[in-house]
Short mmCIF file of C-alpha atoms in Angstrom, two decimals:
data_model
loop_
_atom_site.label_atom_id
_atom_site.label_comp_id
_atom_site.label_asym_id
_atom_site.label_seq_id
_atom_site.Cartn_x
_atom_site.Cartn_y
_atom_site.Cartn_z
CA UNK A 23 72.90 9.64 73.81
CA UNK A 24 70.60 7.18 71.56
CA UNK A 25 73.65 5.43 70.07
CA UNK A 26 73.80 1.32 70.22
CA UNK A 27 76.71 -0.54 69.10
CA UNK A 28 75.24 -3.18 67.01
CA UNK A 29 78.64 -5.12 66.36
CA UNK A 30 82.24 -5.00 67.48
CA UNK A 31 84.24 -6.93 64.82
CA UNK A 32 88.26 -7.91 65.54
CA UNK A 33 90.40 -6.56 63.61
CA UNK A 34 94.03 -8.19 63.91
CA UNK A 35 96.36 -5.87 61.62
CA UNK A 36 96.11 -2.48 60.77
CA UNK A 37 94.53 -2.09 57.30
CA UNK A 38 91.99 -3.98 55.18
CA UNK A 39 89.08 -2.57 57.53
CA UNK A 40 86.87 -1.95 54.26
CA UNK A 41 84.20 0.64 53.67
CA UNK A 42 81.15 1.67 53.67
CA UNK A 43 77.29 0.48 55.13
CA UNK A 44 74.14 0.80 53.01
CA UNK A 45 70.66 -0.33 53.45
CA UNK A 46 69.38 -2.82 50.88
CA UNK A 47 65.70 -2.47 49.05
CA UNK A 48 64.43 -4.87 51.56
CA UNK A 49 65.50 -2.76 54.82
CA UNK A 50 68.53 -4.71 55.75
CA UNK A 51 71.68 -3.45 56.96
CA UNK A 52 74.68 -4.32 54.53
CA UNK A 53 78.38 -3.89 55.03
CA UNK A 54 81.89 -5.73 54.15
CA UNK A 55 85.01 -6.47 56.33
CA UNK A 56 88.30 -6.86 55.30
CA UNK A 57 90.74 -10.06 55.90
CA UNK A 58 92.39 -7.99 58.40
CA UNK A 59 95.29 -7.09 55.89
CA UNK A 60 99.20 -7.55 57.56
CA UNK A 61 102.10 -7.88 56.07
CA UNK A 62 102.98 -9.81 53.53
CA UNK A 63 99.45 -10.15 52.87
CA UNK A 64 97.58 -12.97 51.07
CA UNK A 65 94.89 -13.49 53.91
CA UNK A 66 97.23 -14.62 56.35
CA UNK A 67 94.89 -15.85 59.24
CA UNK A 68 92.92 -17.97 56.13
CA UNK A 69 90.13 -16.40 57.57
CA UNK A 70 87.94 -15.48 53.61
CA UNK A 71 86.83 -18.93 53.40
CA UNK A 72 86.22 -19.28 57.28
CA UNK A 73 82.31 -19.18 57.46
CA UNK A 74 82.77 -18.87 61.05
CA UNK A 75 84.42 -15.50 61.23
CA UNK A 76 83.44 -12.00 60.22
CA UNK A 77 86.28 -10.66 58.30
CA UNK A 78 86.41 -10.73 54.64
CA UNK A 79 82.40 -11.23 53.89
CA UNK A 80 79.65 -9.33 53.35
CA UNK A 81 76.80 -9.44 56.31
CA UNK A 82 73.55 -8.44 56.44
CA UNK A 83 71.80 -7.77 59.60
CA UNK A 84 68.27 -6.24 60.76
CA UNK A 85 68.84 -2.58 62.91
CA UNK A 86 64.97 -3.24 63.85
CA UNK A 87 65.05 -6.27 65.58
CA UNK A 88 66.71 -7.81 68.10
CA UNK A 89 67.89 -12.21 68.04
CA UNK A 90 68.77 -13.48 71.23
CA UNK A 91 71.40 -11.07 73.26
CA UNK A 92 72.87 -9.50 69.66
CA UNK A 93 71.98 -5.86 69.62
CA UNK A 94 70.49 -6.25 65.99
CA UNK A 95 68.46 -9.41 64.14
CA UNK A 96 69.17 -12.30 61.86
CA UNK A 97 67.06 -11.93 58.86
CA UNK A 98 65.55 -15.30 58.61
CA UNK A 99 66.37 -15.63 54.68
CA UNK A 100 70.31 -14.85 55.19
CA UNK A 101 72.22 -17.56 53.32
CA UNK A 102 74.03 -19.52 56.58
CA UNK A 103 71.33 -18.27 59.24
CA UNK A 104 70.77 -21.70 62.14
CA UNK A 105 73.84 -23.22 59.57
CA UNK A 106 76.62 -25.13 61.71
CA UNK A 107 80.28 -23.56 61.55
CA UNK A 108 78.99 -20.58 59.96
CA UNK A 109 78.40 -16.91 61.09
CA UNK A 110 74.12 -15.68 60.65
CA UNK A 111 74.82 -12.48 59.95
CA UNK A 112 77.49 -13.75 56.58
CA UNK A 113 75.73 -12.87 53.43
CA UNK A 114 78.60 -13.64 50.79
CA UNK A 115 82.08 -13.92 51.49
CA UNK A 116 86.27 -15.08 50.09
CA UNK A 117 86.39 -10.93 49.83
CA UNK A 118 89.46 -9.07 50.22
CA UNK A 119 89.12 -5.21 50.97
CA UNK A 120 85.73 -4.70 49.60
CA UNK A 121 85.81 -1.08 49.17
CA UNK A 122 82.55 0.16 48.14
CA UNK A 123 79.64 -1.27 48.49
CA UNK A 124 76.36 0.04 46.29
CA UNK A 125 72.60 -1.30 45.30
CA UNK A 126 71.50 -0.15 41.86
CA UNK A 127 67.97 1.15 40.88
CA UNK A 128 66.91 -2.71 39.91
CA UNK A 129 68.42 -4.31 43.07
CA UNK A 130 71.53 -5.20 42.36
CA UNK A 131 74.75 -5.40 45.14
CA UNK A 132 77.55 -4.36 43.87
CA UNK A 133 81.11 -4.74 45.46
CA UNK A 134 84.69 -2.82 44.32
CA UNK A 135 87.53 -5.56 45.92
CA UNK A 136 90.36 -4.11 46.47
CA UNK A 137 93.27 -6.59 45.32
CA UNK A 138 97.20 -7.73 46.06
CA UNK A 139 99.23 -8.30 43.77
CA UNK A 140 97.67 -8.82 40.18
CA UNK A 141 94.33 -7.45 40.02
CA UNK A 142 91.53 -5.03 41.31
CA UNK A 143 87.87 -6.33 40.57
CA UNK A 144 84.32 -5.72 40.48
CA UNK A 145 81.47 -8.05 42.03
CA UNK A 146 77.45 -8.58 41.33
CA UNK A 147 76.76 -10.00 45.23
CA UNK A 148 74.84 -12.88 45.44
CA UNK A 149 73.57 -14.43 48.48
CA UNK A 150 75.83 -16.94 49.63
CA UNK A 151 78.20 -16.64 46.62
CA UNK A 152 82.17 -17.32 47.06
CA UNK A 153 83.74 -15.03 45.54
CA UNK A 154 87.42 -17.19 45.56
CA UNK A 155 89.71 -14.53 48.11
CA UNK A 156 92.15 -15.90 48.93
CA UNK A 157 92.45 -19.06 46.49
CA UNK A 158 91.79 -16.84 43.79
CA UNK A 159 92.44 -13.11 42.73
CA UNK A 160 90.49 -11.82 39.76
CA UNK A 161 89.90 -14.92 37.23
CA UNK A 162 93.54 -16.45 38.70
CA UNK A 163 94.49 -18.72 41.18
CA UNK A 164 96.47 -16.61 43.68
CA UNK A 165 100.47 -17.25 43.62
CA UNK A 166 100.85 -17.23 47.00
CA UNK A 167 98.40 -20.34 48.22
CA UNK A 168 99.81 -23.71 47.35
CA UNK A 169 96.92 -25.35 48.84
CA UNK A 170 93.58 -26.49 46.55
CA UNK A 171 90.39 -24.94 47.51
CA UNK A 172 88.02 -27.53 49.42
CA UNK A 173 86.13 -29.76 47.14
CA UNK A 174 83.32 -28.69 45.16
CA UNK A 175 84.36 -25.35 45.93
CA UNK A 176 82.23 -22.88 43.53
CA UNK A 177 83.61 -19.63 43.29
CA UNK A 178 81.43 -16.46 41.71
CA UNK A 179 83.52 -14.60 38.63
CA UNK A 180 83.82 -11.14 38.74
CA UNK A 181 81.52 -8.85 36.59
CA UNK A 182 85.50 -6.62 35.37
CA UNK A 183 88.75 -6.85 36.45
CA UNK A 184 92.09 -4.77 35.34
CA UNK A 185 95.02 -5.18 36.09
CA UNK A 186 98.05 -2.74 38.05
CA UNK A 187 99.10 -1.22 34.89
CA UNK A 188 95.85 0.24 35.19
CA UNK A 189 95.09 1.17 38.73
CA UNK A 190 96.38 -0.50 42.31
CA UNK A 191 93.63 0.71 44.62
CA UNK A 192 89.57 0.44 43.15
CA UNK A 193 87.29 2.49 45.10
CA UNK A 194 83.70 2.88 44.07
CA UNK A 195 81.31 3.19 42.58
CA UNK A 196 77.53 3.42 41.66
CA UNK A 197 75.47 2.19 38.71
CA UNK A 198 74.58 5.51 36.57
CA UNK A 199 70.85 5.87 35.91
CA UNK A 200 70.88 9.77 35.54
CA UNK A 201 69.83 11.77 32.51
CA UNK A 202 72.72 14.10 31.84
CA UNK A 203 74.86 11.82 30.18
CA UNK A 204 73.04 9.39 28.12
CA UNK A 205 75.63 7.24 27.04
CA UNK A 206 76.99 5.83 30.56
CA UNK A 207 73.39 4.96 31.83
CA UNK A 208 73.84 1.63 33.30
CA UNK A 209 77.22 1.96 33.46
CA UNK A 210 79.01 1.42 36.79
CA UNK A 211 81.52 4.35 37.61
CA UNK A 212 83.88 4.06 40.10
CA UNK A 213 87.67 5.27 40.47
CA UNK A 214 91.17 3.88 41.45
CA UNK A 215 92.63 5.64 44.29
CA UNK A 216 96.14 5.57 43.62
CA UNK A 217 95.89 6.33 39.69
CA UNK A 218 93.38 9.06 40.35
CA UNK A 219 91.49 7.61 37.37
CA UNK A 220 87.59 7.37 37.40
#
């Protein structure tokens, strides 16, 4: 009885939804969606570089406050926020299938992108970054574009990549700050879900 959809997002193929929601440090409301996924692939609606669309970004919204008629508010420091041809709520985006989304103990955002055909990779989110889906995968261009990225186009390089010899599907993970095993503090752990490898 007290639920309130805060945001309906369209969703035009059947996979690439993405994961999960977490609350930042600062109170906000984080979460990633997909390109939309379809067959072959290769963000076929364009739509990671489209500032003006939800899917494949990261948003960040405010579950405490209300802007205009949305059910949820614009934090006023959000990268594109009052920007024309851009989205408020977009926080980073040129994601794929970001996975799993998780802050660290010093603040950090951390993002596990699910890739195509080449590689799987791990982000450090910044605000506003590009992280190059779909004109890039990993440190590569993409094959399957044969169009340049816009201009002065600045995409973000992943923190770790690998490649499908060693996984096809990242899911995770966390920054490890525990006690019991020394030696991965500050590591981030995460796991490939079709290898079964963490």
């Amino acid at each position: 009885s007290t639920e309130r959809v805060l945001l309906e997002v369209l969703l035009p193929y059947w996979n690439h939804h993405s994961g999960n929601l977490v609350f930042g440090p600062d109170g906000m409301l984080y979460f990633a969606i997909g390109d939309g996924g379809g067959k072959p692939g290769g963000d076929p609606l364009h739509w990671a570089q489209n500032l003006f669309v939800l899917n494949a970004k990261i948003l960040r919204i405010d579950v405490d406050k209300r802007t205009g008629a949305r059910e949820y508010g614009i934090p006023s420091d959000n990268p594109f926020a009052g920007k024309e041809a851009a989205r408020d709520e977009v926080y980073a985006y040129g994601v794929r299938n970001p996975w799993g989304l998780s802050f660290d103990a010093e603040g950090g955002l951390w993002c596990a992108d699910v890739g195509q055909d080449l590689f799987e990779e791990i982000n450090l989110i910044e605000k506003g970054g590009n992280y190059g889906w779909s004109f890039r995968e990993g440190f590569q261009k993409f094959p399957v574009r044969t169009d340049e990225p816009p201009p002065g186009a600045a995409f973000k390089d992943p923190v770790f990549v690998y490649d499908h010899t060693q996984g096809l599907s990242i899911t995770g993970g966390v920054v490890y700050r525990g006690s019991k095993f020394p030696s991965l503090r500050g590591a981030y752990v995460y796991g490939d879900w079709a290898f079964g490898r963490i």
